[in-house]
Coordinates of C-alpha atoms in Angstrom, one line a residue:
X12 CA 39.6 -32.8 -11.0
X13 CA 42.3 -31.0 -8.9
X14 CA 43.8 -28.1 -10.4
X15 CA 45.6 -26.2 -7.8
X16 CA 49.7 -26.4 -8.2
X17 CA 50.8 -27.9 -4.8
X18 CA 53.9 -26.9 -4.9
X19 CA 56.6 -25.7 -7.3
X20 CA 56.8 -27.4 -10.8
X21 CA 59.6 -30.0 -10.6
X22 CA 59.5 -31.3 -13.9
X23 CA 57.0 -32.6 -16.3
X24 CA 56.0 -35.9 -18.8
X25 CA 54.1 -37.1 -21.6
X26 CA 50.9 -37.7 -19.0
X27 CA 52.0 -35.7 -15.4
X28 CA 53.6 -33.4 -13.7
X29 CA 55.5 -33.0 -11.1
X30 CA 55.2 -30.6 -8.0
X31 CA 57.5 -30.6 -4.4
X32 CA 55.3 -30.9 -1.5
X33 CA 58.3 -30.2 0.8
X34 CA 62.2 -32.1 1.1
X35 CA 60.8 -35.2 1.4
X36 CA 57.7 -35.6 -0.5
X37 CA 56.6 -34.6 -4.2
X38 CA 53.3 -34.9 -6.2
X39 CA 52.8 -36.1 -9.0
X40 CA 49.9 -35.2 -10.9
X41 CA 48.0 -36.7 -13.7
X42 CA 46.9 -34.4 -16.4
X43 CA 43.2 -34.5 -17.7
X44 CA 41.6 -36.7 -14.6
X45 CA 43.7 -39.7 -16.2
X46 CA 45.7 -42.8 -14.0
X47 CA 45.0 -44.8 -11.6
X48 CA 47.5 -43.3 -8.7
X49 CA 46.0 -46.0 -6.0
X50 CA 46.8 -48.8 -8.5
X51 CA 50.2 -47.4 -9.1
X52 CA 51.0 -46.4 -5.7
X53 CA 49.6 -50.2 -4.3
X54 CA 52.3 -51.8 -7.0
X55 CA 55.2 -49.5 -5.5
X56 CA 54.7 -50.4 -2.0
X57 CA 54.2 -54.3 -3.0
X58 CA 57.7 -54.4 -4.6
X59 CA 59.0 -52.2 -2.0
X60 CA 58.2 -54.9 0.6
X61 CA 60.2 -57.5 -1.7
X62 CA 62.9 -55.4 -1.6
X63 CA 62.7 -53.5 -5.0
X64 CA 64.1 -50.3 -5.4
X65 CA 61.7 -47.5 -5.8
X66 CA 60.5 -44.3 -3.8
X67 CA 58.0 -45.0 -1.3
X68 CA 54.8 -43.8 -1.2
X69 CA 51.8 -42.1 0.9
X70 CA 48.3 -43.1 0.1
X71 CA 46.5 -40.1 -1.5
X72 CA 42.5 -41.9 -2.1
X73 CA 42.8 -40.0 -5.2
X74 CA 43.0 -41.7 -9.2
X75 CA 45.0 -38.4 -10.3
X76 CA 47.6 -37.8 -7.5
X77 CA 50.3 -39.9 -6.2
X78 CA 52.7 -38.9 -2.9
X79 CA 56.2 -39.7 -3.4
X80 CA 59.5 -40.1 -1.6
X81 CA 61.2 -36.9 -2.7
X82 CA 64.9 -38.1 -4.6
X83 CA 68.0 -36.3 -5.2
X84 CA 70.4 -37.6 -8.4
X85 CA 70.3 -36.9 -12.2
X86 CA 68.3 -39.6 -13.9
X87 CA 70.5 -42.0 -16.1
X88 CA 70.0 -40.3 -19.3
X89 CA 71.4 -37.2 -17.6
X90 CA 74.3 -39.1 -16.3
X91 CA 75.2 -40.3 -19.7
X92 CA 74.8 -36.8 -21.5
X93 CA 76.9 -35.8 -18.6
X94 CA 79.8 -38.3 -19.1
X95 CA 79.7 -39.6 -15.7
X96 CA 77.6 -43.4 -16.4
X97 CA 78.9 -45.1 -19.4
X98 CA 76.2 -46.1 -21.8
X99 CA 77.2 -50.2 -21.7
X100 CA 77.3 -49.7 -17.8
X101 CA 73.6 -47.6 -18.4
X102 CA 72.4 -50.7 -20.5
X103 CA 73.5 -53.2 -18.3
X104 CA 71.4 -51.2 -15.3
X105 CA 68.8 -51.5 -17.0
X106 CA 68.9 -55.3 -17.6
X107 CA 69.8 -56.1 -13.4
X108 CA 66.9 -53.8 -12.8
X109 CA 64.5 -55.9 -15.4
X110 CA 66.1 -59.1 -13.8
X111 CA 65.6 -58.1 -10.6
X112 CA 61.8 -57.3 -10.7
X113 CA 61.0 -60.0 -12.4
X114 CA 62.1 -61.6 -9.2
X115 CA 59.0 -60.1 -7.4
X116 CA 56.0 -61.8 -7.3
X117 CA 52.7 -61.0 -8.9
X118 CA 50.0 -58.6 -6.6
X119 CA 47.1 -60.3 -7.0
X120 CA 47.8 -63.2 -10.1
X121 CA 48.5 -66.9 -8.3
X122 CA 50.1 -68.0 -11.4
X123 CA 53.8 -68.5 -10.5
X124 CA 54.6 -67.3 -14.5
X125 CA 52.9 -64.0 -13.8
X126 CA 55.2 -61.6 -12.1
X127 CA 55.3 -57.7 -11.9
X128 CA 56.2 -55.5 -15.2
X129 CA 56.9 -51.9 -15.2
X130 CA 56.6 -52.0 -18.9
X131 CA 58.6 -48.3 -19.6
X132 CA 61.6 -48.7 -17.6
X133 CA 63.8 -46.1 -19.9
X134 CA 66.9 -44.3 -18.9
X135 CA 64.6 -41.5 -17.8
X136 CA 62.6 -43.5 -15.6
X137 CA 66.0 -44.5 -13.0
X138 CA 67.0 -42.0 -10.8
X139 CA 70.8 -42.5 -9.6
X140 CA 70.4 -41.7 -5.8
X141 CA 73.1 -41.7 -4.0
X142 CA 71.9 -45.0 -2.4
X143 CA 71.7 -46.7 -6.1
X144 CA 69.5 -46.5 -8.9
X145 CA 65.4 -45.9 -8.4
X146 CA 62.9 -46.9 -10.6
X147 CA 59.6 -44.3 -11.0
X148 CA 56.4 -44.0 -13.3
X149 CA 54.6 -46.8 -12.6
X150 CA 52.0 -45.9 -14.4
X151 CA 51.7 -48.3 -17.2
X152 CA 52.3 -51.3 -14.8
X153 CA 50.8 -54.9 -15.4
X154 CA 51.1 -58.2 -14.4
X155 CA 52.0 -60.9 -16.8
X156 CA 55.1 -62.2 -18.9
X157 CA 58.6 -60.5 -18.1
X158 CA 59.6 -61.0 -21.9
X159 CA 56.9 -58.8 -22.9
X160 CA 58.8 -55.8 -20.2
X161 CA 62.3 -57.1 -21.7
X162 CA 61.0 -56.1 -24.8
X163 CA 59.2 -52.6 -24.8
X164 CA 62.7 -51.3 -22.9
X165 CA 64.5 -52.5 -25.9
X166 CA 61.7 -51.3 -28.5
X167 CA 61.9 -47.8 -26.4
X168 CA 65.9 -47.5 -26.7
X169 CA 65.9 -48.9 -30.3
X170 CA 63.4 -45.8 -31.2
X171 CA 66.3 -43.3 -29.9
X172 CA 68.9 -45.5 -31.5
X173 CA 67.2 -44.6 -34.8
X174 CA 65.9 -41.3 -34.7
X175 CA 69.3 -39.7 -35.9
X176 CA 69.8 -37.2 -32.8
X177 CA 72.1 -36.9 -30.1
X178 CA 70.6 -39.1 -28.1
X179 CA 71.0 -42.1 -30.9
X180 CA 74.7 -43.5 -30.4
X181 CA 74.4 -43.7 -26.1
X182 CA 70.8 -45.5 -26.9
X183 CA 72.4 -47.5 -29.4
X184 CA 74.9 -48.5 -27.0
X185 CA 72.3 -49.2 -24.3
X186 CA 70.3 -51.3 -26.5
X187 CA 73.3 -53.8 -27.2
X188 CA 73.6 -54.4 -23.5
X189 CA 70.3 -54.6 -22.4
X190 CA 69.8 -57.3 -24.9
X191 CA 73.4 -58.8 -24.2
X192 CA 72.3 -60.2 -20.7
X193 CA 69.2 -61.6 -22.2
X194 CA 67.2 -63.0 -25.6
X195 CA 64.5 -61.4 -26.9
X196 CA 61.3 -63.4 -28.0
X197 CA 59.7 -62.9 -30.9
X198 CA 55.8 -62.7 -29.5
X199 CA 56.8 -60.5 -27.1
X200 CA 58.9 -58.1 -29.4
X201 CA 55.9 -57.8 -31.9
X202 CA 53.8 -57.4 -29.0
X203 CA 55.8 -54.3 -27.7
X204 CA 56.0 -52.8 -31.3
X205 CA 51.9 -52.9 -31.2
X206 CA 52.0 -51.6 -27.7
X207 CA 54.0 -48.7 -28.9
X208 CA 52.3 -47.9 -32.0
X209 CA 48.7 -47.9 -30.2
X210 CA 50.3 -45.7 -27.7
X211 CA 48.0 -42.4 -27.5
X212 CA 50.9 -40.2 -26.2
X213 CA 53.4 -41.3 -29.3
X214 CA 53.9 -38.5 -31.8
X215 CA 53.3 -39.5 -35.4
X216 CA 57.1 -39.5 -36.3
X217 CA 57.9 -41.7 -33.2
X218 CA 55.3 -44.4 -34.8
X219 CA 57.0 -44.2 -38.1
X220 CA 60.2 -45.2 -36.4
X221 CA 59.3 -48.2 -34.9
X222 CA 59.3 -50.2 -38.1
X223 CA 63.3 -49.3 -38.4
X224 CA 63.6 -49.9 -34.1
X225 CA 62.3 -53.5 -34.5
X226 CA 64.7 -54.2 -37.7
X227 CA 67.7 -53.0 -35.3
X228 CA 66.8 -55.1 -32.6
X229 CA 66.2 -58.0 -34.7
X230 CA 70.1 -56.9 -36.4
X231 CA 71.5 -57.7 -33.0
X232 CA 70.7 -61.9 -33.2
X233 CA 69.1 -61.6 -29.5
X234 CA 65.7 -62.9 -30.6
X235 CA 64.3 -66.5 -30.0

């Protein structure tokens, strides 16, 4: 397993981190030999050719480091800390972005149902470039049922809408939007709940929210 920084230390998540390579290009590194960075990286240049927006990417050969198009811009969450996106306008992003990739068709499944899911796409995961929004981490990626992707975004803002920080009243607001421009279904909401409670990288007080995050969303009379 690599464990020579590249670079300088850009930033890092629950599973990576993140390392400039130069102006153009960072790494991102999984932590303890885990991902799949070919997968991940094969996904971001199939919906790049459909028109999707996400960084490109350089093929690596490796299962624990990705090559990225380097981008400049806050990520939404920092825009709305910031004051300068409006949490509706942040929710509402969120669901053209959902709509949008569900547009793309599967990799490698035939069936026409089957289409692309990013399955976290958070405010933290769209980076507001100056050419639009972005969408990076890829790494959970599957192919199958859009309403199952609809779903863990709004089981993901509904956890910050309940957690009783600062971040609760923008996610709050989020949450309503997302779920305005689309229905929830049932199946797929209780499949993201069990999703996010099997999740290894959850701490033990985001699991005991979840309960409260499905009741919120199921508050909002978006479910079918």
């Amino acid at each position: 397993m690599p464990t020579t920084p590249p670079g300088r230390l850009l930033g890092s998540g629950r599973r990576a981190d993140v390392y400039a390579l130069d102006e153009a290009w960072v790494l991102r590194r999984e932590r303890e030999g885990g991902g799949d960075a070919a997968g991940e990286g094969a996904v971001m240049e199939h919906v790049h050719t459909h028109g999707y927006p996400v960084p490109r990417v350089r093929p690596t050969g490796s299962c624990t480091d990705l090559v990225m198009e380097r981008l400049s811009g806050p990520t939404m969450l920092q825009a709305c800390l910031a004051g300068t996106l409006d949490p509706t306008e942040a929710g509402s992003i969120l669901a053209r972005l959902l709509r949008r990739l569900h547009t793309v068709p599967a990799l490698r499944s035939t069936d026409p149902a089957v289409r692309v899911l990013h399955l976290d796409l958070h405010p933290e995961n769209v980076i507001l470039t100056p050419d639009g929004p972005r969408v990076i981490d890829w790494s959970n990626t599957e192919e199958g049922d859009p309403a199952l992707d609809r779903a863990v975004s709004a089981v993901i803002l509904a956890q910050a809408a309940v957690a009783g920080d600062h971040l609760s009243g923008p996610a709050r607001t989020m949450l309503t939007a997302l779920l305005a421009d689309a229905p929830l279904t049932r199946p797929a909401l209780t499949e993201a709940l069990r999703r996010r409670s099997a999740d290894p990288t959850m701490s033990r007080v985001e699991v005991e929210l979840l309960g409260r995050a499905g009741e919120l969303i199921l508050s909002q009379g978006r479910t079918s």
